[in-house]
């Protein structure tokens, strides 16, 4: 069934990408890629469905001891608005492969594609009631899922504060919880980096999707030796980014998803200016008549951002890049690790010893070397520190939907001798 769903998603790519773009404003070139990635989830976990094997465990004495993976039970899954279809696929596919049943609550701003996905699952032969798509609001539908005693596991993606509420709600029933929360990834350009590649990666890392990705790279550390050359290249290429009609295939960056998100970005740009950072690109909505009234915002870059400021510390979830100074690797590690988040990090250097040493020292669930925001279904994803609990994707993501049972079989004919003498 999961493999059929993957085929169905791919056969409706134009329609699904169109709906997703209407719902959340992301450029169609991006939502098309995301629809494809959503099919990948069903294909990948469909492949796992008959391969999740337990172990025979070596133990002392004459016992046959083995483990089996069992489905964890009924799952409540709650997702945000930034990537509705891939988020739904990322939650549903592993839970189905593990044998669970589930209630998925899409974000109230973007419920459309999750509902269609529910239909496709039924068309592919899934029995009714196994997957339930429940559109609704957070404090009502979401909170009910988080606290209901009939729910065995809650899988949540969204803001840190909401994740904390869900964790609190889990206490009474000791519901298992996995959380995928925010991020503030550092992106580090060393003095020996391939600068053109680093510029392209940096821009993709922060401006694709108008920066509305948890693994975006809003904190850019550029080594002082190459700073001026790098910033020059960065600004030149930033000018070439096409912000516009999300349905136009030529558009690089569409709109922000909600008015609330636009207002948040505007607020942080004000904070940046009050905090003394230097605005060197963007900082306003595009002045184009066709985009008037939309939630568009220009790619924005602040220079001379200080590590302790709000701009450098808090998740904006928008097209705002902060440049921080960097001279030596020791201070860099302290500053790069100096937020509450730990979802992702990027390093640009040709020196692999340096790259791997930094990769070891950065507290992040994913580290990219000479690339940025690469994710695939087979590689696990999740956060250190306040970026989350648990992992999604890959085998780790599947195991989060399982209980592991250990079975002991006594092969002796003597039984337990404790009371014999
Ligand atoms: P949000 O936390 O406001 O909402 C997420 C979901 O939780 C929505 O479905 C909402 O209805 C629901 N919700 C709200 N209050 C609830 C409550 N009391 N109980 C249960 N459910 C509740 O997040 P938002 O604004 O939708 O998404 C943006 C956030 O998501 C960003 O902070 C971003 O970092 C994070 N995010 C994390 C990702 C990751 O994989 N780590 C990926 C994408 C986004
Ligand atoms: Mg929110």
Tab-separated table of C-alpha atoms and ligand atoms in Angstrom:
chain	number	residue	atom	x	y	z
A	1	UNK	CA	0.000	0.000	0.000
A	2	UNK	CA	2.803	2.404	0.870
A	3	UNK	CA	4.464	1.814	-2.507
A	4	UNK	CA	1.157	2.446	-4.278
A	5	UNK	CA	0.786	5.719	-2.402
A	6	UNK	CA	4.248	6.791	-3.574
A	7	UNK	CA	3.184	6.162	-7.192
A	8	UNK	CA	-0.057	8.050	-6.717
A	9	UNK	CA	1.713	11.071	-5.272
A	10	UNK	CA	4.143	11.141	-8.212
A	11	UNK	CA	1.322	10.836	-10.743
A	12	UNK	CA	-0.363	13.952	-9.299
A	13	UNK	CA	2.742	16.083	-8.817
A	14	UNK	CA	1.501	19.138	-10.777
A	15	UNK	CA	-1.790	19.303	-8.933
A	16	UNK	CA	-0.314	18.696	-5.480
A	17	UNK	CA	2.499	21.223	-5.958
A	18	UNK	CA	-0.044	23.782	-7.174
A	19	UNK	CA	-2.287	23.271	-4.133
A	20	UNK	CA	0.651	23.353	-1.750
A	21	UNK	CA	1.846	26.649	-3.243
A	22	UNK	CA	-1.662	28.136	-3.019
A	23	UNK	CA	-1.775	27.061	0.616
A	24	UNK	CA	1.640	28.206	1.846
A	25	UNK	CA	3.102	30.570	-0.746
A	26	UNK	CA	6.317	28.687	-1.468
A	27	UNK	CA	7.749	28.881	-4.990
A	28	UNK	CA	6.407	26.157	-7.271
A	29	UNK	CA	9.946	24.938	-8.107
A	30	UNK	CA	10.268	24.152	-4.429
A	31	UNK	CA	6.870	22.592	-3.793
A	32	UNK	CA	7.404	20.327	-6.815
A	33	UNK	CA	10.593	19.022	-5.239
A	34	UNK	CA	8.756	18.639	-1.944
A	35	UNK	CA	5.950	16.590	-3.510
A	36	UNK	CA	8.607	14.275	-4.942
A	37	UNK	CA	10.250	14.006	-1.538
A	38	UNK	CA	6.852	13.157	-0.031
A	39	UNK	CA	6.573	10.200	-2.404
A	40	UNK	CA	10.078	9.142	-1.312
A	41	UNK	CA	8.889	8.738	2.280
A	42	UNK	CA	6.256	6.192	1.276
A	43	UNK	CA	8.677	4.369	-0.978
A	44	UNK	CA	11.433	4.253	1.624
A	45	UNK	CA	9.267	3.160	4.549
A	46	UNK	CA	7.256	0.857	2.299
A	47	UNK	CA	10.559	-0.919	1.759
A	48	UNK	CA	11.132	-1.204	5.510
A	49	UNK	CA	7.706	-2.677	6.251
A	50	UNK	CA	8.895	-6.283	5.789
A	51	UNK	CA	12.479	-5.782	6.955
A	52	UNK	CA	12.280	-4.663	10.549
A	53	UNK	CA	13.888	-7.654	12.245
A	54	UNK	CA	14.434	-8.376	15.890
A	55	UNK	CA	17.570	-10.067	17.227
A	56	UNK	CA	18.533	-13.247	18.950
A	57	UNK	CA	20.362	-12.053	22.059
A	58	UNK	CA	23.414	-13.922	23.406
A	59	UNK	CA	22.816	-14.563	27.136
A	60	UNK	CA	24.323	-16.665	29.913
A	61	UNK	CA	22.747	-20.115	30.503
A	62	UNK	CA	20.403	-22.223	28.427
A	63	UNK	CA	17.945	-19.684	27.182
A	64	UNK	CA	16.625	-18.653	23.806
A	65	UNK	CA	16.246	-14.888	24.094
A	66	UNK	CA	15.003	-12.772	21.248
A	67	UNK	CA	13.549	-9.380	20.529
A	68	UNK	CA	10.666	-8.321	18.323
A	69	UNK	CA	9.543	-4.875	17.218
A	70	UNK	CA	5.878	-4.191	17.807
A	71	UNK	CA	3.875	-1.142	16.750
A	72	UNK	CA	3.733	1.403	19.561
A	73	UNK	CA	-0.045	1.764	19.112
A	74	UNK	CA	-2.238	4.761	18.377
A	75	UNK	CA	-0.228	7.838	17.381
A	76	UNK	CA	-1.202	11.493	17.530
A	77	UNK	CA	0.765	13.468	14.965
A	78	UNK	CA	0.812	17.251	14.880
A	79	UNK	CA	2.526	19.229	12.113
A	80	UNK	CA	3.278	22.864	11.126
A	81	UNK	CA	2.489	24.920	8.038
A	82	UNK	CA	5.880	25.362	6.421
A	83	UNK	CA	6.059	22.091	4.448
A	84	UNK	CA	2.607	20.532	4.814
A	85	UNK	CA	2.810	17.530	2.485
A	86	UNK	CA	6.350	16.337	3.318
A	87	UNK	CA	5.617	16.865	7.018
A	88	UNK	CA	2.512	14.686	6.733
A	89	UNK	CA	4.434	12.027	4.785
A	90	UNK	CA	7.288	12.095	7.293
A	91	UNK	CA	4.839	11.350	10.091
A	92	UNK	CA	2.471	8.876	8.391
A	93	UNK	CA	4.837	6.645	6.412
A	94	UNK	CA	7.076	5.340	9.236
A	95	UNK	CA	4.104	4.924	11.592
A	96	UNK	CA	2.311	2.836	8.955
A	97	UNK	CA	5.413	0.769	8.234
A	98	UNK	CA	5.674	0.031	11.961
A	99	UNK	CA	2.011	-1.101	11.997
A	100	UNK	CA	0.512	1.758	14.002
A	101	UNK	CA	-2.791	3.553	13.604
A	102	UNK	CA	-2.833	7.325	13.741
A	103	UNK	CA	-4.598	10.651	13.898
A	104	UNK	CA	-2.738	13.389	12.022
A	105	UNK	CA	-3.563	17.010	12.724
A	106	UNK	CA	-2.314	19.321	9.967
A	107	UNK	CA	-1.638	22.988	10.697
A	108	UNK	CA	-4.798	25.100	10.633
A	109	UNK	CA	-3.189	27.398	8.016
A	110	UNK	CA	-2.407	24.611	5.510
A	111	UNK	CA	-4.644	21.531	5.771
A	112	UNK	CA	-5.339	20.888	2.074
A	113	UNK	CA	-2.704	18.422	0.910
A	114	UNK	CA	-2.902	16.287	4.059
A	115	UNK	CA	-6.607	15.727	3.332
A	116	UNK	CA	-5.804	14.671	-0.221
A	117	UNK	CA	-3.080	12.377	1.070
A	118	UNK	CA	-5.672	10.744	3.344
A	119	UNK	CA	-7.869	10.098	0.294
A	120	UNK	CA	-4.944	8.631	-1.616
A	121	UNK	CA	-4.204	6.225	1.243
A	122	UNK	CA	-7.781	4.960	1.107
A	123	UNK	CA	-7.646	4.644	-2.685
A	124	UNK	CA	-4.436	2.647	-2.343
A	125	UNK	CA	-6.250	0.106	-0.183
A	126	UNK	CA	-5.601	1.178	3.403
A	127	UNK	CA	-8.490	0.040	5.634
A	128	UNK	CA	-10.687	2.865	6.918
A	129	UNK	CA	-9.755	4.088	10.378
A	130	UNK	CA	-6.060	3.287	10.196
A	131	UNK	CA	-5.149	6.840	9.191
A	132	UNK	CA	-7.369	9.693	10.326
A	133	UNK	CA	-6.747	13.238	9.119
A	134	UNK	CA	-8.167	15.689	11.620
A	135	UNK	CA	-7.952	19.351	10.634
A	136	UNK	CA	-8.348	21.655	13.598
A	137	UNK	CA	-6.759	24.257	15.814
A	138	UNK	CA	-3.873	23.745	18.217
A	139	UNK	CA	-5.437	24.558	21.595
A	140	UNK	CA	-8.471	22.332	20.830
A	141	UNK	CA	-7.731	19.480	18.402
A	142	UNK	CA	-3.959	19.472	19.019
A	143	UNK	CA	-4.185	19.706	22.797
A	144	UNK	CA	-6.823	16.939	22.879
A	145	UNK	CA	-4.458	14.597	21.041
A	146	UNK	CA	-1.587	15.495	23.352
A	147	UNK	CA	-3.504	14.686	26.547
A	148	UNK	CA	-5.827	11.828	25.535
A	149	UNK	CA	-5.202	8.564	27.434
A	150	UNK	CA	-5.979	6.539	24.290
A	151	UNK	CA	-2.946	7.985	22.490
A	152	UNK	CA	0.231	5.934	22.953
A	153	UNK	CA	2.653	8.280	21.219
A	154	UNK	CA	2.677	11.906	20.136
A	155	UNK	CA	4.949	13.021	17.305
A	156	UNK	CA	5.115	16.792	17.032
A	157	UNK	CA	6.835	19.290	14.753
A	158	UNK	CA	6.568	22.991	15.484
A	159	UNK	CA	7.652	25.714	17.869
A	160	UNK	CA	9.611	25.106	21.062
A	161	UNK	CA	6.856	26.579	23.258
A	162	UNK	CA	4.213	24.282	21.770
A	163	UNK	CA	6.569	21.320	22.146
A	164	UNK	CA	6.940	22.131	25.832
A	165	UNK	CA	3.145	22.231	26.246
A	166	UNK	CA	2.858	18.848	24.577
A	167	UNK	CA	5.524	17.394	26.826
A	168	UNK	CA	3.683	18.744	29.884
A	169	UNK	CA	0.417	17.267	28.617
A	170	UNK	CA	2.113	13.864	28.290
A	171	UNK	CA	2.926	13.576	31.996
A	172	UNK	CA	-0.382	12.170	33.260
A	173	UNK	CA	-0.394	9.228	30.850
A	174	UNK	CA	3.384	9.044	30.347
A	175	UNK	CA	2.700	9.210	26.615
A	176	UNK	CA	5.830	8.740	24.521
A	177	UNK	CA	6.740	11.983	22.801
A	178	UNK	CA	9.085	12.904	19.976
A	179	UNK	CA	9.626	16.565	19.180
A	180	UNK	CA	11.093	18.273	16.116
A	181	UNK	CA	11.407	21.914	17.099
A	182	UNK	CA	13.129	25.070	15.976
A	183	UNK	CA	16.668	25.826	14.910
A	184	UNK	CA	19.213	28.599	14.435
A	185	UNK	CA	21.886	26.814	12.455
A	186	UNK	CA	25.380	28.280	12.176
A	187	UNK	CA	26.883	28.337	8.682
A	188	UNK	CA	30.684	28.622	8.827
A	189	UNK	CA	32.863	29.811	5.957
A	190	UNK	CA	36.549	29.132	6.683
A	191	UNK	CA	39.357	31.108	5.064
A	192	UNK	CA	40.252	28.234	2.710
A	193	UNK	CA	36.683	27.619	1.469
A	194	UNK	CA	35.592	27.478	-2.174
A	195	UNK	CA	33.930	30.886	-1.958
A	196	UNK	CA	31.608	30.569	-4.938
A	197	UNK	CA	30.246	27.272	-3.690
A	198	UNK	CA	29.894	28.737	-0.195
A	199	UNK	CA	27.961	31.754	-1.495
A	200	UNK	CA	25.504	29.555	-3.384
A	201	UNK	CA	25.060	27.225	-0.431
A	202	UNK	CA	24.616	30.093	2.000
A	203	UNK	CA	21.906	31.725	-0.084
A	204	UNK	CA	20.086	28.439	-0.648
A	205	UNK	CA	20.369	27.754	3.087
A	206	UNK	CA	18.633	30.930	4.179
A	207	UNK	CA	16.499	32.295	1.341
A	208	UNK	CA	14.897	29.199	-0.220
A	209	UNK	CA	11.366	28.922	1.134
A	210	UNK	CA	11.802	32.516	2.362
A	211	UNK	CA	13.818	31.085	5.244
A	212	UNK	CA	10.846	29.175	6.647
A	213	UNK	CA	12.784	26.008	7.396
A	214	UNK	CA	13.829	24.752	10.802
A	215	UNK	CA	17.216	23.728	9.330
A	216	UNK	CA	17.831	27.062	7.558
A	217	UNK	CA	21.204	28.722	8.140
A	218	UNK	CA	20.526	32.217	9.528
A	219	UNK	CA	23.867	32.647	11.357
A	220	UNK	CA	26.743	33.143	8.933
A	221	UNK	CA	30.273	33.066	10.365
A	222	UNK	CA	32.782	34.290	7.780
A	223	UNK	CA	36.515	34.205	8.535
A	224	UNK	CA	37.951	37.722	8.709
A	225	UNK	CA	40.654	36.922	6.081
A	226	UNK	CA	38.116	36.377	3.300
A	227	UNK	CA	35.284	38.468	4.672
A	228	UNK	CA	35.335	41.383	2.253
A	229	UNK	CA	35.634	39.251	-0.877
A	230	UNK	CA	32.953	36.885	0.371
A	231	UNK	CA	30.467	39.598	1.327
A	232	UNK	CA	30.954	41.245	-2.052
A	233	UNK	CA	30.131	37.995	-3.872
A	234	UNK	CA	27.235	37.311	-1.511
A	235	UNK	CA	25.616	40.694	-2.141
A	236	UNK	CA	26.029	40.393	-5.905
A	237	UNK	CA	24.286	37.056	-5.973
A	238	UNK	CA	21.585	38.166	-3.533
A	239	UNK	CA	20.579	40.854	-6.038
A	240	UNK	CA	19.866	38.081	-8.565
A	241	UNK	CA	17.321	36.285	-6.380
A	242	UNK	CA	13.884	36.561	-7.955
A	243	UNK	CA	11.148	37.166	-5.377
A	244	UNK	CA	7.750	36.960	-6.990
A	245	UNK	CA	4.614	35.071	-7.968
A	246	UNK	CA	4.999	31.670	-6.302
A	247	UNK	CA	3.216	29.954	-9.210
A	248	UNK	CA	5.741	31.248	-11.761
A	249	UNK	CA	8.367	28.525	-12.425
A	250	UNK	CA	11.029	31.256	-12.750
A	251	UNK	CA	10.471	32.485	-9.187
A	252	UNK	CA	13.142	31.595	-6.622
A	253	UNK	CA	11.387	32.849	-3.499
A	254	UNK	CA	7.630	33.129	-3.015
A	255	UNK	CA	5.818	34.716	-0.116
A	256	UNK	CA	5.835	34.036	3.583
A	257	UNK	CA	2.974	31.750	4.566
A	258	UNK	CA	1.029	33.931	6.975
A	259	UNK	CA	0.592	37.550	7.903
A	260	UNK	CA	1.730	36.622	11.410
A	261	UNK	CA	5.006	35.352	9.967
A	262	UNK	CA	5.489	38.525	7.889
A	263	UNK	CA	4.906	40.662	10.990
A	264	UNK	CA	7.440	38.571	12.893
A	265	UNK	CA	10.087	39.188	10.219
A	266	UNK	CA	9.353	42.939	10.201
A	267	UNK	CA	9.708	42.971	13.997
A	268	UNK	CA	13.086	41.204	13.916
A	269	UNK	CA	14.428	43.578	11.279
A	270	UNK	CA	13.537	46.407	13.686
A	271	UNK	CA	15.285	44.573	16.541
A	272	UNK	CA	18.367	44.186	14.351
A	273	UNK	CA	18.521	47.902	13.644
A	274	UNK	CA	17.961	48.786	17.308
A	275	UNK	CA	20.699	46.340	18.311
A	276	UNK	CA	23.198	48.168	16.097
A	277	UNK	CA	23.579	45.615	13.318
A	278	UNK	CA	24.219	47.030	9.854
A	279	UNK	CA	21.525	46.362	7.237
A	280	UNK	CA	23.291	45.626	3.937
A	281	UNK	CA	20.510	44.044	1.846
A	282	UNK	CA	16.698	43.976	1.804
A	283	UNK	CA	14.989	44.996	5.015
A	284	UNK	CA	11.656	45.690	3.340
A	285	UNK	CA	8.870	44.253	1.224
A	286	UNK	CA	9.460	44.331	-2.553
A	287	UNK	CA	8.161	47.509	-4.160
A	288	UNK	CA	6.376	45.780	-7.040
A	289	UNK	CA	2.698	46.545	-7.782
A	290	UNK	CA	1.822	42.901	-8.608
A	291	UNK	CA	3.056	41.784	-5.179
A	292	UNK	CA	1.302	44.504	-3.186
A	293	UNK	CA	-0.805	43.137	-0.342
A	294	UNK	CA	1.039	39.807	-0.321
A	295	UNK	CA	3.317	38.493	2.423
A	296	UNK	CA	6.498	38.970	0.371
A	297	UNK	CA	9.791	40.083	1.905
A	298	UNK	CA	13.138	40.769	0.263
A	299	UNK	CA	16.197	38.653	1.082
A	300	UNK	CA	17.662	40.548	4.006
A	301	UNK	CA	21.245	40.594	5.298
A	302	UNK	CA	22.578	42.153	8.486
A	303	UNK	CA	26.314	42.676	8.968
A	304	UNK	CA	28.273	43.034	12.251
A	305	UNK	CA	25.750	41.062	14.270
A	306	UNK	CA	26.894	40.380	17.841
A	307	UNK	CA	26.557	36.795	19.143
A	308	UNK	CA	24.430	37.677	22.194
A	309	UNK	CA	21.778	39.741	20.394
A	310	UNK	CA	18.218	38.656	19.612
A	311	UNK	CA	19.024	38.602	15.904
A	312	UNK	CA	21.751	36.035	16.569
A	313	UNK	CA	19.889	34.017	19.183
A	314	UNK	CA	16.202	33.723	18.308
A	315	UNK	CA	14.534	31.805	15.530
A	316	UNK	CA	13.037	34.237	13.016
A	317	UNK	CA	11.864	31.648	10.456
A	318	UNK	CA	12.173	34.175	7.653
A	319	UNK	CA	14.562	35.497	4.959
A	320	UNK	CA	16.983	37.193	7.354
A	321	UNK	CA	20.714	36.382	7.366
A	322	UNK	CA	23.036	37.597	10.124
A	323	UNK	CA	26.780	37.927	9.507
A	324	UNK	CA	28.961	37.340	12.550
A	325	UNK	CA	32.697	37.953	12.750
A	326	UNK	CA	35.101	35.063	13.167
A	327	UNK	CA	38.881	34.932	13.556
A	328	UNK	CA	39.862	31.762	15.329
A	329	UNK	CA	38.291	28.325	15.454
A	330	UNK	CA	38.219	28.154	19.266
A	331	UNK	CA	36.020	31.255	19.650
A	332	UNK	CA	34.016	30.101	16.641
A	333	UNK	CA	33.016	26.831	18.305
A	334	UNK	CA	31.853	28.697	21.416
A	335	UNK	CA	29.801	31.187	19.393
A	336	UNK	CA	28.424	28.632	16.930
A	337	UNK	CA	27.236	26.458	19.822
A	338	UNK	CA	26.043	29.495	21.754
A	339	UNK	CA	22.264	29.236	21.277
A	340	UNK	CA	19.620	27.025	22.869
A	341	UNK	CA	19.171	25.240	19.534
A	342	UNK	CA	21.094	22.334	18.022
A	343	UNK	CA	19.354	21.161	14.870
A	344	UNK	CA	21.914	21.684	12.101
A	345	UNK	CA	25.222	23.316	11.161
A	346	UNK	CA	27.240	23.924	7.988
A	347	UNK	CA	30.993	24.160	7.359
A	348	UNK	CA	32.757	25.338	4.195
A	349	UNK	CA	36.449	24.408	3.946
A	350	UNK	CA	38.793	22.404	1.716
A	351	UNK	CA	40.723	21.153	4.763
A	352	UNK	CA	39.060	17.907	5.783
A	353	UNK	CA	40.928	17.625	9.076
A	354	UNK	CA	39.526	20.985	10.087
A	355	UNK	CA	36.070	20.098	8.756
A	356	UNK	CA	35.826	16.842	10.661
A	357	UNK	CA	37.167	18.401	13.853
A	358	UNK	CA	34.537	21.138	13.658
A	359	UNK	CA	31.853	18.569	12.794
A	360	UNK	CA	32.766	16.708	15.963
A	361	UNK	CA	32.592	19.809	18.140
A	362	UNK	CA	29.368	21.348	16.839
A	363	UNK	CA	26.311	20.415	18.858
A	364	UNK	CA	23.840	19.693	16.078
A	365	UNK	CA	21.825	16.705	14.887
A	366	UNK	CA	22.962	17.265	11.296
A	367	UNK	CA	26.271	18.728	10.062
A	368	UNK	CA	26.854	19.621	6.417
A	369	UNK	CA	30.360	19.921	4.979
A	370	UNK	CA	30.548	21.927	1.746
A	371	UNK	CA	26.797	21.756	1.287
A	372	UNK	CA	23.713	23.034	3.099
A	373	UNK	CA	20.159	21.859	3.817
A	374	UNK	CA	20.715	18.473	2.256
A	375	UNK	CA	18.298	15.970	3.715
A	376	UNK	CA	17.092	12.660	2.453
A	377	UNK	CA	14.650	10.145	3.760
A	378	UNK	CA	17.293	7.544	4.575
A	379	UNK	CA	19.342	9.841	6.849
A	380	UNK	CA	18.068	10.451	10.384
A	381	UNK	CA	17.152	14.000	11.382
A	382	UNK	CA	16.564	15.616	14.753
A	383	UNK	CA	17.778	18.039	17.338
A	384	UNK	CA	20.311	18.406	20.122
A	385	UNK	CA	19.428	20.677	23.031
A	386	UNK	CA	16.103	22.529	22.662
A	387	UNK	CA	15.721	21.598	19.000
A	388	UNK	CA	13.966	18.417	19.963
A	389	UNK	CA	13.716	14.926	21.344
A	390	UNK	CA	14.146	11.810	19.230
A	391	UNK	CA	14.809	11.336	15.536
A	392	UNK	CA	12.748	11.198	12.372
A	393	UNK	CA	13.667	9.693	8.987
A	394	UNK	CA	15.853	6.660	8.400
A	395	UNK	CA	15.788	3.550	10.548
A	396	UNK	CA	15.920	5.673	13.726
A	397	UNK	CA	12.674	7.345	12.661
A	398	UNK	CA	10.986	3.974	12.236
A	399	UNK	CA	12.154	2.696	15.623
A	400	UNK	CA	10.484	5.687	17.289
A	401	UNK	CA	7.137	4.099	16.304
A	402	UNK	CA	8.008	0.713	17.789
A	403	UNK	CA	8.179	-0.925	21.149
A	404	UNK	CA	10.949	-3.468	21.446
A	405	UNK	CA	9.844	-6.617	23.231
A	406	UNK	CA	12.308	-9.110	24.693
A	407	UNK	CA	11.151	-12.738	24.937
A	408	UNK	CA	12.950	-15.250	27.203
A	409	UNK	CA	12.519	-19.015	26.671
A	410	UNK	CA	14.040	-21.380	29.239
A	411	UNK	CA	15.663	-24.365	27.492
A	412	UNK	CA	16.641	-26.089	30.809
A	413	UNK	CA	14.468	-28.819	32.278
A	414	UNK	CA	15.417	-27.820	35.846
A	415	UNK	CA	13.593	-24.495	36.285
A	416	UNK	CA	14.723	-21.813	38.692
A	417	UNK	CA	16.741	-23.278	41.609
A	418	UNK	CA	16.322	-20.435	44.082
A	419	UNK	CA	14.150	-22.383	46.597
A	420	UNK	CA	15.774	-25.791	46.120
A	421	UNK	CA	18.126	-25.760	49.150
B	1	LIG	P1	3.339	25.812	16.089
B	1	LIG	O1	4.018	25.161	17.235
B	1	LIG	O2	2.686	27.121	16.288
B	1	LIG	O3	2.225	24.824	15.527
B	1	LIG	C1	2.532	23.528	15.090
B	1	LIG	C2	1.325	22.632	15.227
B	1	LIG	O4	0.983	22.515	16.598
B	1	LIG	C3	0.081	23.161	14.518
B	1	LIG	O5	-0.587	22.059	13.933
B	1	LIG	C4	-0.739	23.732	15.660
B	1	LIG	O6	-2.120	23.730	15.405
B	1	LIG	C5	-0.399	22.784	16.778
B	1	LIG	N1	-0.591	23.303	18.136
B	1	LIG	C6	-0.577	24.588	18.551
B	1	LIG	N2	-0.805	24.673	19.879
B	1	LIG	C7	-0.956	23.394	20.326
B	1	LIG	C8	-1.201	22.813	21.604
B	1	LIG	N3	-1.332	23.542	22.710
B	1	LIG	N4	-1.270	21.466	21.681
B	1	LIG	C9	-1.111	20.704	20.587
B	1	LIG	N5	-0.911	21.187	19.357
B	1	LIG	C10	-0.815	22.523	19.217
B	1	LIG	O7	4.396	25.872	14.935
B	1	LIG	P2	4.179	26.598	13.533
B	1	LIG	O8	4.080	28.076	13.776
B	1	LIG	O9	3.090	25.919	12.803
B	1	LIG	O10	5.514	26.200	12.777
B	1	LIG	C11	6.698	26.937	12.867
B	1	LIG	C12	7.640	26.244	13.806
B	1	LIG	O11	7.854	24.890	13.449
B	1	LIG	C13	8.995	26.882	13.790
B	1	LIG	O12	9.382	27.215	15.107
B	1	LIG	C14	9.917	25.817	13.238
B	1	LIG	O13	11.197	25.826	13.746
B	1	LIG	C15	9.229	24.551	13.550
B	1	LIG	N6	9.572	23.532	12.580
B	1	LIG	C16	10.429	22.529	12.955
B	1	LIG	C17	10.834	21.559	12.072
B	1	LIG	C18	11.746	20.441	12.505
B	1	LIG	O14	11.785	19.416	11.834
B	1	LIG	N7	12.495	20.560	13.567
B	1	LIG	C19	10.381	21.590	10.691
B	1	LIG	C20	9.492	22.663	10.397
B	1	LIG	C21	9.116	23.585	11.318
B	2	LIG	MG1	3.070	29.150	15.280
